[in-house]
Amino acid sequence: GQQLNQSPQSMFIQEGEDVSMNCTSSSIFNTWLWYKQDPGEGPVLLIALYKAGELTSNGRLTAQFGITRKDSFLNISASIPSDVGIYFCAGQAIAGSARQLTFGSGTQLTVLP
Amino acid sequence: EAGVAQSPRYKIIEKRQSVAFWCNPISGHATLYWYQQILGQGPKLLIQFQNNGVVDDSQLPKDRFSAERLKGVDSTLKIQPAKLEDSAVYLCASSSKIWVHTEAFFGQGTRLTVV
């Protein structure tokens, strides 16, 4: 089956710093999604990417769909305390059961004041 | 608009016992998903319904897990008998469009601890 490697596993940063995390896949995806999950809550969609090379922003968040279609990156600029949480990438292909989402293992972000 | 409702929020059971989780999707959402999220991992799909029909249950451990959505609205997920490795958060998600995950919304989940 498809596998997603997400890194780093955890990050401790100072408030105001920029953050970068990424996902790589063993196979090609047609859609990349990035989610944030707060404690005791379900994942919430942050950004969706549909084309290789696409760069999309949502406020202080910027995500890119890698040109090989096997990777994606998420950047958070000028971090604030409410950015704390777990960030997940997820990929979707278009054929058969691969239309389901495959999630990465998450990046736990801690923002220190 | 009300979100996806799940209950209970927490459940602690002994191994070999049975347990059931309930999900009420967003009104009008025909697609419903059950995911299992083990601590430190991302969600993994267990089963997907479209109305009251099963679309994908390829990753559901059918020897112990079962799910139903009899009237195409609410859904229940059951585990019988539970094992220690079933300890996880069980997330329900619903969507108005099949295969369009950007239209899917997650509930808060049920945290299961098997002791």
PDB file of C-alpha atoms in Angstrom:
ATOM      1  CA  GLY A   1       0.000   0.000   0.000  1.00  0.00           C
ATOM      2  CA  GLN A   2       0.901   3.652  -0.182  1.00  0.00           C
ATOM      3  CA  GLN A   3       3.132   5.066   2.520  1.00  0.00           C
ATOM      4  CA  LEU A   4       3.690   8.653   3.575  1.00  0.00           C
ATOM      5  CA  ASN A   5       6.771   9.747   5.474  1.00  0.00           C
ATOM      6  CA  GLN A   6       6.203  13.003   7.340  1.00  0.00           C
ATOM      7  CA  SER A   7       8.996  14.954   9.002  1.00  0.00           C
ATOM      8  CA  PRO A   8       9.943  16.190  11.405  1.00  0.00           C
ATOM      9  CA  GLN A   9       8.030  14.153  13.957  1.00  0.00           C
ATOM     10  CA  SER A  10       8.048  17.085  16.391  1.00  0.00           C
ATOM     11  CA  MET A  11       9.235  20.674  16.519  1.00  0.00           C
ATOM     12  CA  PHE A  12       9.807  23.158  19.317  1.00  0.00           C
ATOM     13  CA  ILE A  13      10.041  26.744  18.106  1.00  0.00           C
ATOM     14  CA  GLN A  14       9.968  30.249  19.510  1.00  0.00           C
ATOM     15  CA  GLU A  15       6.951  32.444  18.886  1.00  0.00           C
ATOM     16  CA  GLY A  16       7.544  34.487  15.750  1.00  0.00           C
ATOM     17  CA  GLU A  17       9.752  31.907  14.039  1.00  0.00           C
ATOM     18  CA  ASP A  18       8.945  30.275  10.730  1.00  0.00           C
ATOM     19  CA  VAL A  19       8.235  26.542  10.503  1.00  0.00           C
ATOM     20  CA  SER A  20       8.654  24.060   7.702  1.00  0.00           C
ATOM     21  CA  MET A  21       7.510  20.448   7.467  1.00  0.00           C
ATOM     22  CA  ASN A  22       7.241  17.975   4.611  1.00  0.00           C
ATOM     23  CA  CYS A  23       5.835  14.712   3.391  1.00  0.00           C
ATOM     24  CA  THR A  24       7.216  12.232   0.903  1.00  0.00           C
ATOM     25  CA  SER A  25       5.410   9.344  -0.699  1.00  0.00           C
ATOM     26  CA  SER A  26       6.423   6.070  -2.274  1.00  0.00           C
ATOM     27  CA  SER A  27       3.843   6.659  -5.002  1.00  0.00           C
ATOM     28  CA  ILE A  28       2.275   9.485  -6.966  1.00  0.00           C
ATOM     29  CA  PHE A  29      -0.661  11.467  -5.613  1.00  0.00           C
ATOM     30  CA  ASN A  30      -3.054  13.705  -7.517  1.00  0.00           C
ATOM     31  CA  THR A  31      -4.139  15.710  -4.486  1.00  0.00           C
ATOM     32  CA  TRP A  32      -2.280  16.743  -1.361  1.00  0.00           C
ATOM     33  CA  LEU A  33      -4.113  17.971   1.721  1.00  0.00           C
ATOM     34  CA  TRP A  34      -2.780  19.489   4.928  1.00  0.00           C
ATOM     35  CA  TYR A  35      -4.720  19.242   8.206  1.00  0.00           C
ATOM     36  CA  LYS A  36      -4.310  20.527  11.761  1.00  0.00           C
ATOM     37  CA  GLN A  37      -5.546  18.566  14.739  1.00  0.00           C
ATOM     38  CA  ASP A  38      -5.978  20.113  18.168  1.00  0.00           C
ATOM     39  CA  PRO A  39      -6.144  17.920  21.291  1.00  0.00           C
ATOM     40  CA  GLY A  40      -9.506  16.207  21.615  1.00  0.00           C
ATOM     41  CA  GLU A  41     -10.645  17.349  18.183  1.00  0.00           C
ATOM     42  CA  GLY A  42     -10.818  15.884  14.710  1.00  0.00           C
ATOM     43  CA  PRO A  43      -8.490  17.073  11.936  1.00  0.00           C
ATOM     44  CA  VAL A  44      -9.404  20.349  10.249  1.00  0.00           C
ATOM     45  CA  LEU A  45      -8.460  20.995   6.633  1.00  0.00           C
ATOM     46  CA  LEU A  46      -5.972  23.843   6.147  1.00  0.00           C
ATOM     47  CA  ILE A  47      -4.890  23.719   2.511  1.00  0.00           C
ATOM     48  CA  ALA A  48      -5.619  21.604  -0.575  1.00  0.00           C
ATOM     49  CA  LEU A  49      -3.254  21.222  -3.542  1.00  0.00           C
ATOM     50  CA  TYR A  50      -4.299  19.804  -6.911  1.00  0.00           C
ATOM     51  CA  LYS A  51      -1.470  20.302  -9.411  1.00  0.00           C
ATOM     52  CA  ALA A  52       2.230  19.461  -9.468  1.00  0.00           C
ATOM     53  CA  GLY A  53       4.233  22.587  -8.717  1.00  0.00           C
ATOM     54  CA  GLU A  54       1.232  24.400  -7.232  1.00  0.00           C
ATOM     55  CA  LEU A  55       1.946  26.858  -4.423  1.00  0.00           C
ATOM     56  CA  THR A  56      -1.059  27.829  -2.288  1.00  0.00           C
ATOM     57  CA  SER A  57      -1.366  30.141   0.705  1.00  0.00           C
ATOM     58  CA  ASN A  58      -3.907  30.436   3.492  1.00  0.00           C
ATOM     59  CA  GLY A  59      -2.962  33.366   5.687  1.00  0.00           C
ATOM     60  CA  ARG A  60       0.397  32.603   7.262  1.00  0.00           C
ATOM     61  CA  LEU A  61       0.375  29.083   5.835  1.00  0.00           C
ATOM     62  CA  THR A  62       1.905  28.199   2.483  1.00  0.00           C
ATOM     63  CA  ALA A  63       1.941  24.730   0.968  1.00  0.00           C
ATOM     64  CA  GLN A  64       3.498  23.354  -2.200  1.00  0.00           C
ATOM     65  CA  PHE A  65       2.733  20.302  -4.333  1.00  0.00           C
ATOM     66  CA  GLY A  66       6.075  18.820  -5.366  1.00  0.00           C
ATOM     67  CA  ILE A  67       6.825  18.562  -9.076  1.00  0.00           C
ATOM     68  CA  THR A  68       7.457  14.817  -8.792  1.00  0.00           C
ATOM     69  CA  ARG A  69       3.948  14.475  -7.302  1.00  0.00           C
ATOM     70  CA  LYS A  70       5.510  12.413  -4.536  1.00  0.00           C
ATOM     71  CA  ASP A  71       6.052  15.166  -1.999  1.00  0.00           C
ATOM     72  CA  SER A  72       4.537  18.245  -0.406  1.00  0.00           C
ATOM     73  CA  PHE A  73       5.689  20.978   1.949  1.00  0.00           C
ATOM     74  CA  LEU A  74       3.934  23.167   4.498  1.00  0.00           C
ATOM     75  CA  ASN A  75       5.401  26.394   5.805  1.00  0.00           C
ATOM     76  CA  ILE A  76       4.041  28.491   8.653  1.00  0.00           C
ATOM     77  CA  SER A  77       5.394  32.018   8.949  1.00  0.00           C
ATOM     78  CA  ALA A  78       5.631  34.112  12.106  1.00  0.00           C
ATOM     79  CA  SER A  79       4.287  31.389  14.401  1.00  0.00           C
ATOM     80  CA  ILE A  80       1.888  32.257  17.204  1.00  0.00           C
ATOM     81  CA  PRO A  81       0.783  30.230  20.258  1.00  0.00           C
ATOM     82  CA  SER A  82      -2.447  29.041  18.607  1.00  0.00           C
ATOM     83  CA  ASP A  83      -0.391  27.281  15.928  1.00  0.00           C
ATOM     84  CA  VAL A  84       0.293  24.560  18.515  1.00  0.00           C
ATOM     85  CA  GLY A  85      -1.096  21.218  17.419  1.00  0.00           C
ATOM     86  CA  ILE A  86      -0.426  18.249  15.182  1.00  0.00           C
ATOM     87  CA  TYR A  87      -0.151  18.835  11.456  1.00  0.00           C
ATOM     88  CA  PHE A  88      -0.932  16.004   9.049  1.00  0.00           C
ATOM     89  CA  CYS A  89      -0.367  15.675   5.362  1.00  0.00           C
ATOM     90  CA  ALA A  90      -2.656  13.428   3.347  1.00  0.00           C
ATOM     91  CA  GLY A  91      -2.515  12.276  -0.231  1.00  0.00           C
ATOM     92  CA  GLN A  92      -5.152  11.051  -2.616  1.00  0.00           C
ATOM     93  CA  ALA A  93      -4.714   9.244  -5.913  1.00  0.00           C
ATOM     94  CA  ILE A  94      -7.533   8.767  -8.403  1.00  0.00           C
ATOM     95  CA  ALA A  95      -7.765   5.060  -9.072  1.00  0.00           C
ATOM     96  CA  GLY A  96      -9.696   2.444  -7.118  1.00  0.00           C
ATOM     97  CA  SER A  97      -9.055   2.261  -3.391  1.00  0.00           C
ATOM     98  CA  ALA A  98      -6.247   4.799  -3.843  1.00  0.00           C
ATOM     99  CA  ARG A  99      -8.989   7.429  -3.974  1.00  0.00           C
ATOM    100  CA  GLN A 100      -9.016   7.112  -0.215  1.00  0.00           C
ATOM    101  CA  LEU A 101      -6.834   9.460   1.788  1.00  0.00           C
ATOM    102  CA  THR A 102      -3.481   8.219   3.038  1.00  0.00           C
ATOM    103  CA  PHE A 103      -2.325  10.214   6.058  1.00  0.00           C
ATOM    104  CA  GLY A 104       1.183  10.920   7.254  1.00  0.00           C
ATOM    105  CA  SER A 105       2.107  10.264  10.874  1.00  0.00           C
ATOM    106  CA  GLY A 106       1.968  13.923  11.836  1.00  0.00           C
ATOM    107  CA  THR A 107       4.256  16.734  13.012  1.00  0.00           C
ATOM    108  CA  GLN A 108       3.697  17.852  16.604  1.00  0.00           C
ATOM    109  CA  LEU A 109       4.333  21.606  16.793  1.00  0.00           C
ATOM    110  CA  THR A 110       5.039  23.377  20.074  1.00  0.00           C
ATOM    111  CA  VAL A 111       5.385  27.168  20.101  1.00  0.00           C
ATOM    112  CA  LEU A 112       7.294  28.568  23.040  1.00  0.00           C
ATOM    113  CA  PRO A 113       6.512  32.119  24.239  1.00  0.00           C
TER     114      PRO A 113
ATOM    115  CA  GLU B   1     -24.705  24.301  10.795  1.00  0.00           C
ATOM    116  CA  ALA B   2     -24.178  21.463  13.264  1.00  0.00           C
ATOM    117  CA  GLY B   3     -21.040  19.427  12.832  1.00  0.00           C
ATOM    118  CA  VAL B   4     -20.450  15.685  12.955  1.00  0.00           C
ATOM    119  CA  ALA B   5     -21.597  14.364  16.325  1.00  0.00           C
ATOM    120  CA  GLN B   6     -19.970  11.353  17.951  1.00  0.00           C
ATOM    121  CA  SER B   7     -20.626   9.568  21.205  1.00  0.00           C
ATOM    122  CA  PRO B   8     -19.396   8.600  23.644  1.00  0.00           C
ATOM    123  CA  ARG B   9     -16.344  10.873  23.865  1.00  0.00           C
ATOM    124  CA  TYR B  10     -14.423   8.399  26.001  1.00  0.00           C
ATOM    125  CA  LYS B  11     -14.733   4.698  26.715  1.00  0.00           C
ATOM    126  CA  ILE B  12     -12.644   2.349  28.820  1.00  0.00           C
ATOM    127  CA  ILE B  13     -13.259  -1.395  28.523  1.00  0.00           C
ATOM    128  CA  GLU B  14     -11.462  -4.601  29.350  1.00  0.00           C
ATOM    129  CA  LYS B  15     -10.064  -6.771  26.596  1.00  0.00           C
ATOM    130  CA  ARG B  16     -12.518  -9.270  25.170  1.00  0.00           C
ATOM    131  CA  GLN B  17     -15.452  -6.973  25.964  1.00  0.00           C
ATOM    132  CA  SER B  18     -17.556  -5.386  23.233  1.00  0.00           C
ATOM    133  CA  VAL B  19     -18.065  -1.691  22.524  1.00  0.00           C
ATOM    134  CA  ALA B  20     -20.082   0.445  20.139  1.00  0.00           C
ATOM    135  CA  PHE B  21     -19.589   3.965  18.849  1.00  0.00           C
ATOM    136  CA  TRP B  22     -22.214   6.213  17.324  1.00  0.00           C
ATOM    137  CA  CYS B  23     -21.919   8.894  14.647  1.00  0.00           C
ATOM    138  CA  ASN B  24     -24.458  11.421  13.422  1.00  0.00           C
ATOM    139  CA  PRO B  25     -23.166  13.081  10.239  1.00  0.00           C
ATOM    140  CA  ILE B  26     -23.841  16.586   8.987  1.00  0.00           C
ATOM    141  CA  SER B  27     -27.388  16.808   7.671  1.00  0.00           C
ATOM    142  CA  GLY B  28     -27.594  15.852   4.019  1.00  0.00           C
ATOM    143  CA  HIS B  29     -24.145  14.259   3.821  1.00  0.00           C
ATOM    144  CA  ALA B  30     -24.437  10.979   1.966  1.00  0.00           C
ATOM    145  CA  THR B  31     -20.818   9.897   2.439  1.00  0.00           C
ATOM    146  CA  LEU B  32     -19.694   8.739   5.872  1.00  0.00           C
ATOM    147  CA  TYR B  33     -16.246   7.524   6.948  1.00  0.00           C
ATOM    148  CA  TRP B  34     -14.940   5.763  10.040  1.00  0.00           C
ATOM    149  CA  TYR B  35     -11.237   6.216  10.747  1.00  0.00           C
ATOM    150  CA  GLN B  36      -9.004   4.680  13.415  1.00  0.00           C
ATOM    151  CA  GLN B  37      -6.257   6.928  14.801  1.00  0.00           C
ATOM    152  CA  ILE B  38      -3.703   5.193  16.982  1.00  0.00           C
ATOM    153  CA  LEU B  39      -1.639   7.463  19.225  1.00  0.00           C
ATOM    154  CA  GLY B  40       1.226   9.010  17.297  1.00  0.00           C
ATOM    155  CA  GLN B  41      -0.203   8.098  13.887  1.00  0.00           C
ATOM    156  CA  GLY B  42      -2.455   9.634  11.296  1.00  0.00           C
ATOM    157  CA  PRO B  43      -6.025   8.470  10.768  1.00  0.00           C
ATOM    158  CA  LYS B  44      -6.506   5.204   8.910  1.00  0.00           C
ATOM    159  CA  LEU B  45      -9.730   4.510   7.046  1.00  0.00           C
ATOM    160  CA  LEU B  46     -11.778   1.598   8.355  1.00  0.00           C
ATOM    161  CA  ILE B  47     -14.941   1.870   6.289  1.00  0.00           C
ATOM    162  CA  GLN B  48     -16.723   4.241   3.922  1.00  0.00           C
ATOM    163  CA  PHE B  49     -20.479   4.399   3.359  1.00  0.00           C
ATOM    164  CA  GLN B  50     -22.413   6.067   0.565  1.00  0.00           C
ATOM    165  CA  ASN B  51     -25.943   6.403   1.924  1.00  0.00           C
ATOM    166  CA  ASN B  52     -26.557   2.961   3.464  1.00  0.00           C
ATOM    167  CA  GLY B  53     -24.185   1.059   1.188  1.00  0.00           C
ATOM    168  CA  VAL B  54     -20.569   0.135   1.868  1.00  0.00           C
ATOM    169  CA  VAL B  55     -18.123   1.649  -0.631  1.00  0.00           C
ATOM    170  CA  ASP B  56     -14.860   0.485   0.904  1.00  0.00           C
ATOM    171  CA  ASP B  57     -14.234  -1.756   3.915  1.00  0.00           C
ATOM    172  CA  SER B  58     -10.934  -3.224   2.743  1.00  0.00           C
ATOM    173  CA  GLN B  59      -9.086  -2.144   5.908  1.00  0.00           C
ATOM    174  CA  LEU B  60     -11.799  -3.136   8.392  1.00  0.00           C
ATOM    175  CA  PRO B  61     -10.768  -6.133  10.550  1.00  0.00           C
ATOM    176  CA  LYS B  62     -13.967  -7.975   9.866  1.00  0.00           C
ATOM    177  CA  ASP B  63     -13.337 -10.744  12.375  1.00  0.00           C
ATOM    178  CA  ARG B  64     -13.985  -8.267  15.191  1.00  0.00           C
ATOM    179  CA  PHE B  65     -15.157  -4.970  13.713  1.00  0.00           C
ATOM    180  CA  SER B  66     -18.551  -4.272  12.179  1.00  0.00           C
ATOM    181  CA  ALA B  67     -20.315  -1.117  11.062  1.00  0.00           C
ATOM    182  CA  GLU B  68     -23.738  -0.257   9.798  1.00  0.00           C
ATOM    183  CA  ARG B  69     -25.679   2.711   8.472  1.00  0.00           C
ATOM    184  CA  LEU B  70     -29.106   1.192   8.114  1.00  0.00           C
ATOM    185  CA  LYS B  71     -31.127   4.282   7.201  1.00  0.00           C
ATOM    186  CA  GLY B  72     -28.327   6.134   5.457  1.00  0.00           C
ATOM    187  CA  VAL B  73     -27.952   8.699   8.234  1.00  0.00           C
ATOM    188  CA  ASP B  74     -26.535   7.666  11.624  1.00  0.00           C
ATOM    189  CA  SER B  75     -23.875   5.006  11.810  1.00  0.00           C
ATOM    190  CA  THR B  76     -22.556   2.673  14.479  1.00  0.00           C
ATOM    191  CA  LEU B  77     -19.160   1.002  14.662  1.00  0.00           C
ATOM    192  CA  LYS B  78     -18.816  -2.057  16.870  1.00  0.00           C
ATOM    193  CA  ILE B  79     -15.828  -3.994  18.158  1.00  0.00           C
ATOM    194  CA  GLN B  80     -16.352  -7.488  19.543  1.00  0.00           C
ATOM    195  CA  PRO B  81     -14.218  -8.739  21.186  1.00  0.00           C
ATOM    196  CA  ALA B  82     -11.829  -5.864  21.806  1.00  0.00           C
ATOM    197  CA  LYS B  83      -8.070  -6.310  21.929  1.00  0.00           C
ATOM    198  CA  LEU B  84      -5.452  -4.150  23.595  1.00  0.00           C
ATOM    199  CA  GLU B  85      -4.268  -2.919  20.187  1.00  0.00           C
ATOM    200  CA  ASP B  86      -7.723  -1.475  19.484  1.00  0.00           C
ATOM    201  CA  SER B  87      -6.938   1.388  21.860  1.00  0.00           C
ATOM    202  CA  ALA B  88      -7.244   4.448  19.633  1.00  0.00           C
ATOM    203  CA  VAL B  89      -9.387   7.418  18.732  1.00  0.00           C
ATOM    204  CA  TYR B  90     -12.223   6.488  16.388  1.00  0.00           C
ATOM    205  CA  LEU B  91     -13.085   9.379  14.113  1.00  0.00           C
ATOM    206  CA  CYS B  92     -16.208   9.749  12.044  1.00  0.00           C
ATOM    207  CA  ALA B  93     -16.257  12.079   9.048  1.00  0.00           C
ATOM    208  CA  SER B  94     -18.996  12.989   6.587  1.00  0.00           C
ATOM    209  CA  SER B  95     -19.025  14.598   3.180  1.00  0.00           C
ATOM    210  CA  SER B  96     -21.576  15.888   0.720  1.00  0.00           C
ATOM    211  CA  LYS B  97     -19.553  14.597  -2.239  1.00  0.00           C
ATOM    212  CA  ILE B  98     -18.071  11.150  -2.620  1.00  0.00           C
ATOM    213  CA  TRP B  99     -14.276  11.074  -3.130  1.00  0.00           C
ATOM    214  CA  VAL B 100     -14.040  14.837  -2.541  1.00  0.00           C
ATOM    215  CA  HIS B 101     -12.152  14.848   0.738  1.00  0.00           C
ATOM    216  CA  THR B 102     -11.958  18.633   0.819  1.00  0.00           C
ATOM    217  CA  GLU B 103     -15.713  18.564   1.478  1.00  0.00           C
ATOM    218  CA  ALA B 104     -15.373  16.127   4.412  1.00  0.00           C
ATOM    219  CA  PHE B 105     -15.630  17.216   8.035  1.00  0.00           C
ATOM    220  CA  PHE B 106     -14.474  15.230  11.049  1.00  0.00           C
ATOM    221  CA  GLY B 107     -16.172  14.721  14.381  1.00  0.00           C
ATOM    222  CA  GLN B 108     -14.329  15.049  17.688  1.00  0.00           C
ATOM    223  CA  GLY B 109     -13.817  11.317  17.920  1.00  0.00           C
ATOM    224  CA  THR B 110     -14.279   8.655  20.569  1.00  0.00           C
ATOM    225  CA  ARG B 111     -11.194   7.768  22.571  1.00  0.00           C
ATOM    226  CA  LEU B 112     -11.174   4.032  23.355  1.00  0.00           C
ATOM    227  CA  THR B 113      -8.876   2.548  25.954  1.00  0.00           C
ATOM    228  CA  VAL B 114      -8.728  -1.238  26.201  1.00  0.00           C
ATOM    229  CA  VAL B 115      -7.170  -2.531  29.421  1.00  0.00           C
TER     230      VAL B 115
END
